[in-house]
Tab-separated table of C-alpha atoms in Angstrom:
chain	number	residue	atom	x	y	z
A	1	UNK	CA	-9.417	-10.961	-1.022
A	2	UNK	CA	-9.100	-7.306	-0.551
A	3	UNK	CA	-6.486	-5.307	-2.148
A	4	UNK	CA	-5.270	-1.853	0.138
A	5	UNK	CA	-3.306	0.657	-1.590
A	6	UNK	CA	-0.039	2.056	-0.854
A	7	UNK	CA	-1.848	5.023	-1.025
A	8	UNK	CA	-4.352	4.146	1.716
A	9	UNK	CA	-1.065	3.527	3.368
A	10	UNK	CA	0.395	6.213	2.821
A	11	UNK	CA	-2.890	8.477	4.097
A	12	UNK	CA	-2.454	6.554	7.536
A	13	UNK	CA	0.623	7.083	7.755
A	14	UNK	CA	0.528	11.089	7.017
A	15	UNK	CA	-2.021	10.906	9.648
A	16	UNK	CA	0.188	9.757	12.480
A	17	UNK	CA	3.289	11.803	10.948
A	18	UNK	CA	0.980	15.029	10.990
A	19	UNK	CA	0.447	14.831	14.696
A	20	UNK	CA	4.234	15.385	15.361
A	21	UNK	CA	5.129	12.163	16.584
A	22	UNK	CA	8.550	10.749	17.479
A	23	UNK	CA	9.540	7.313	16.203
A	24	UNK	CA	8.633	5.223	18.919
A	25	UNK	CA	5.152	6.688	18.899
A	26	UNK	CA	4.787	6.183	15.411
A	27	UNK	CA	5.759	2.996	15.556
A	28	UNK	CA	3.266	1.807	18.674
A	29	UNK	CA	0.556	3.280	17.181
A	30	UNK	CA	0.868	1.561	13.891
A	31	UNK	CA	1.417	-2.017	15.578
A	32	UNK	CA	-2.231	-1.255	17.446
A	33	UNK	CA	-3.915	0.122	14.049
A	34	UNK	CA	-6.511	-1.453	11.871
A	35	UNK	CA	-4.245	-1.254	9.297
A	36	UNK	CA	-1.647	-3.326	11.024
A	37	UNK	CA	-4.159	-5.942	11.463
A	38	UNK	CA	-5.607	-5.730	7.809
A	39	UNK	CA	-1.673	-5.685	6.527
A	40	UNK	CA	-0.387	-8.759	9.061
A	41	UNK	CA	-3.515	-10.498	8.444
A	42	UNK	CA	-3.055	-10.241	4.445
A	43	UNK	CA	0.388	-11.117	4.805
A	44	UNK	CA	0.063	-14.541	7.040
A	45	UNK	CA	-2.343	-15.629	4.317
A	46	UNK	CA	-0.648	-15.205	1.534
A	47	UNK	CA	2.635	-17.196	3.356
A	48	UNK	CA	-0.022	-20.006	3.890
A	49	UNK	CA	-1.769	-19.839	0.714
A	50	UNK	CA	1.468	-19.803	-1.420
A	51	UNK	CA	3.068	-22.718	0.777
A	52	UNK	CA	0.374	-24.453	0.174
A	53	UNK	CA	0.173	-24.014	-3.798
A	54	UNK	CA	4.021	-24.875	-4.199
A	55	UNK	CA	3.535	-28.133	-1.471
A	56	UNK	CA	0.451	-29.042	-4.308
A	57	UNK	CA	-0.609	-27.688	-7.235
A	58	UNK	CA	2.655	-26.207	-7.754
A	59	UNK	CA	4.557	-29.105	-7.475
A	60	UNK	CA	2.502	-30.918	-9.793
A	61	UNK	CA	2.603	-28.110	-12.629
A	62	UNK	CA	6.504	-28.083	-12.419
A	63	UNK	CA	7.068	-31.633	-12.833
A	64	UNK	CA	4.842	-30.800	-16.623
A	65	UNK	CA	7.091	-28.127	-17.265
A	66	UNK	CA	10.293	-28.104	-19.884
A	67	UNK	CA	13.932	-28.636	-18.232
A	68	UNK	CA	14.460	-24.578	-18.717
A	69	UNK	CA	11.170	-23.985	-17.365
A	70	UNK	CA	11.732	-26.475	-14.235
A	71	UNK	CA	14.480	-24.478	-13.638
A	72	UNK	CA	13.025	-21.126	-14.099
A	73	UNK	CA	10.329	-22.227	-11.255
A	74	UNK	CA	12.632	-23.188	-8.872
A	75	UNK	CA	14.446	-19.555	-8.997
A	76	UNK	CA	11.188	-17.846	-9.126
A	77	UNK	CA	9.671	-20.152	-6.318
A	78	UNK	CA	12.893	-19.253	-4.125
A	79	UNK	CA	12.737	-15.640	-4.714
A	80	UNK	CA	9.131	-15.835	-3.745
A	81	UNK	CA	9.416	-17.938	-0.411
A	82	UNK	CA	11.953	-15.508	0.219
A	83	UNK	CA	9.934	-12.677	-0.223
A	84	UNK	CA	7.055	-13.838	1.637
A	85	UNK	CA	9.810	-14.975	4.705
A	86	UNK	CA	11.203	-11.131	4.718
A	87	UNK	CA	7.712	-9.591	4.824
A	88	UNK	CA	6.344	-12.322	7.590
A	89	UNK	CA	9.692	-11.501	9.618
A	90	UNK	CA	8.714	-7.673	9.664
A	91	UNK	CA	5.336	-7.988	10.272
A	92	UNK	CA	6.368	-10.290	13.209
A	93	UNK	CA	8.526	-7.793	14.333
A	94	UNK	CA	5.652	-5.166	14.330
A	95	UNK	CA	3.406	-7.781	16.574
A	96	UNK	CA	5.963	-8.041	18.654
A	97	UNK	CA	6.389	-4.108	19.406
A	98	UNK	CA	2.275	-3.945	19.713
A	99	UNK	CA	2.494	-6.942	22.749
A	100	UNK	CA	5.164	-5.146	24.441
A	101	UNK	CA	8.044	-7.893	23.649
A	102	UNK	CA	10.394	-5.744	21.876
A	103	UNK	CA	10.403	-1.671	21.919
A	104	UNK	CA	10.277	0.533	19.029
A	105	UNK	CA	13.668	1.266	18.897
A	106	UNK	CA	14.837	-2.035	18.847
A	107	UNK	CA	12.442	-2.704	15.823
A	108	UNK	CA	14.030	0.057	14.241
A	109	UNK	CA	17.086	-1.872	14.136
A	110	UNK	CA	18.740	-2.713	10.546
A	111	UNK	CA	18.504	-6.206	10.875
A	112	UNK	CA	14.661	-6.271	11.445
A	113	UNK	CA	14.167	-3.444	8.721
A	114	UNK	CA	12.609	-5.039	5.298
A	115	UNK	CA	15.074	-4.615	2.650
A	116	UNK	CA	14.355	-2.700	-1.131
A	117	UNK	CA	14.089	-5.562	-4.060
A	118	UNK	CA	14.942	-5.373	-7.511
A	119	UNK	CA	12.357	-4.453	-9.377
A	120	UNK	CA	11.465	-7.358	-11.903
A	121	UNK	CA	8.924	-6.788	-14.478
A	122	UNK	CA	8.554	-10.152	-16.339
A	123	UNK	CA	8.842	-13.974	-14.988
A	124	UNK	CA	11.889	-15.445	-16.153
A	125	UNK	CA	10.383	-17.398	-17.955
A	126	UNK	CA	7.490	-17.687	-20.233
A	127	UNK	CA	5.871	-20.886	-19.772
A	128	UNK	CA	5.849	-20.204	-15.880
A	129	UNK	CA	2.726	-21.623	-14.327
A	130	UNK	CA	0.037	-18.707	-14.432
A	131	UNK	CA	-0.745	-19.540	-10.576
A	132	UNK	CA	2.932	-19.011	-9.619
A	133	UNK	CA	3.458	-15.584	-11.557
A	134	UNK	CA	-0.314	-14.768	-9.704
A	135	UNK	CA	1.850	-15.639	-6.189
A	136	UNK	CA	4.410	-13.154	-7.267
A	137	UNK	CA	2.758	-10.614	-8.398
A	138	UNK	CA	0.683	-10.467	-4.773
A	139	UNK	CA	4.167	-10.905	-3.222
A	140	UNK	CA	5.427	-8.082	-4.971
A	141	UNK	CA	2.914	-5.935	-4.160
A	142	UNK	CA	2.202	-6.797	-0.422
A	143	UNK	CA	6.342	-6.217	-0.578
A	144	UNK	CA	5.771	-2.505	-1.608
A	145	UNK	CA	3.003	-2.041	0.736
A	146	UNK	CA	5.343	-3.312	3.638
A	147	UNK	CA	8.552	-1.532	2.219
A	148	UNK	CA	6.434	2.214	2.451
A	149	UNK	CA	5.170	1.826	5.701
A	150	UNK	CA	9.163	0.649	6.775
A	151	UNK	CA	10.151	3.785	5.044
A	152	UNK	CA	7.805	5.947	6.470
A	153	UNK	CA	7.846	4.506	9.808
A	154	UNK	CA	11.328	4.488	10.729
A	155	UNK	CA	12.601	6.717	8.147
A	156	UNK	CA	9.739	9.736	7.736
A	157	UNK	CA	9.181	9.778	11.464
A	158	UNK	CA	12.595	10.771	12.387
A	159	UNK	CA	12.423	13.581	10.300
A	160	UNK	CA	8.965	14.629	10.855
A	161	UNK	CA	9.765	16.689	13.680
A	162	UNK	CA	7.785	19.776	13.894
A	163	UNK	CA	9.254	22.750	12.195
A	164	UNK	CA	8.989	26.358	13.127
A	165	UNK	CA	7.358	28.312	10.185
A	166	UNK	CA	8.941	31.716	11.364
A	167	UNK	CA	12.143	30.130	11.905
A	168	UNK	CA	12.112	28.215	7.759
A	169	UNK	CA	11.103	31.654	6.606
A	170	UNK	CA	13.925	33.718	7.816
A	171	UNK	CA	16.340	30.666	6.951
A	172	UNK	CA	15.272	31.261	2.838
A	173	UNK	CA	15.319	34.544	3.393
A	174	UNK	CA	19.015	34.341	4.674
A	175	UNK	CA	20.087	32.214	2.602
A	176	UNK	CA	18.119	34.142	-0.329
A	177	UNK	CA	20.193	37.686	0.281
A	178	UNK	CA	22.125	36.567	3.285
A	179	UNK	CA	22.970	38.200	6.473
C-alpha cells in the first residue's frame, strides 16, 4: 500500500490556494484531482479491509483475549469503525461535489465537515491484538490526512483571498507610527 504525506497534501493544496481561488473552486478542483482519487481510493480500502479483519481474524483474536482486554477491543474496535465511517462520509461527500450532486457550498456545510479527534497515543490496552492497533494506527493517520485537506479546503480557502502588497505595507506602516 502506498503511504501519501500530509505534506504532499499540503503542497497540492498550496498549489490550488496560490492561484487565488474562492472556495467553491477549491473545492471542485480537489474532488477532480489525482489526489482525490489516490485519498478516496485509500480510504474505501481501508473501510473494507478493516471490516473485514474485525468480521474474521479479529473476531477470532478477541474471543483469546482476557475479560479487560475483550473489553478494551470492543472500545478500540468502535472508535475505529467510527473513524473509518466519518472519513468514508467526507470522502463521499467530496465524490458527490466532483459528479455534480451536491455544490461546494453545501459540502462546506458543518454537518458534512470531518470533525478534530483526540489525539491518543497508546491502545488502551496492552495485550490488544497487534493487527487491530495496525488498523488504528492507518485510521489515524488517513484521519489527519482527511482532517488537513478539510481545514485547508474550507477553512484556508476562504481566507486565501488575494491581498494587495501596497495596501499590507501601508497598513504596518500605520499601524507602526500611525496616521
Amino acid at each position: 500500500m502506498t503511504e501519501y504525506t500530509s505534506d504532499a497534501a499540503d503542497v497540492a493544496a498550496q498549489a490550488v490556494l496560490a492561484a487565488g481561488r474562492d472556495r467553491e473552486t477549491v473545492v471542485r478542483d480537489f474532488s477532480k484531482s489525482e489526489l482525490f482519487d489516490r485519498t478516496f481510493a485509500e480510504g474505501m480500502a481501508l473501510v473494507e479491509e478493516t471490516a473485514a479483519y474485525l468480521d474474521g481474524d479479529g473476531r477470532r483474536e478477541s474471543r483469546l483475549l482476557s475479560r479487560a482486554a475483550s473489553l478494551a477491543y470492543a472500545a478500540e474496535s468502535m472508535k475505529l469503525t467510527t473513524r473509518l465511517m466519518q472519513i468514508a462520509s467526507w470522502l463521499l461527500v467530496q465524490r458527490a461535489v466532483r459528479e455534480g450532486d451536491m455544490t461546494p457550498a453545501a459540502a462546506a456545510e458543518p454537518r458534512y465537515r470531518l470533525g478534530d479527534r483526540k489525539i491518543e497515543t497508546q491502545p488502551t490496552h496492552a495485550d490488544l491484538p497487534i493487527a487491530l492497533v495496525e488498523y488504528l494506527v492507518r485510521a489515524d493517520t488517513l484521519h489527519d490526512r482527511v482532517l488537513h485537506l478539510d481545514r485547508r479546503m474550507y477553512l484556508d480557502a476562504v481566507d486565501a483571498a488575494p491581498v494587495n502588497p501596497v495596501q499590507s505595507h501601508l497598513d504596518r506602516l500605520t499601524a507602526a507610527f500611525g496616521n
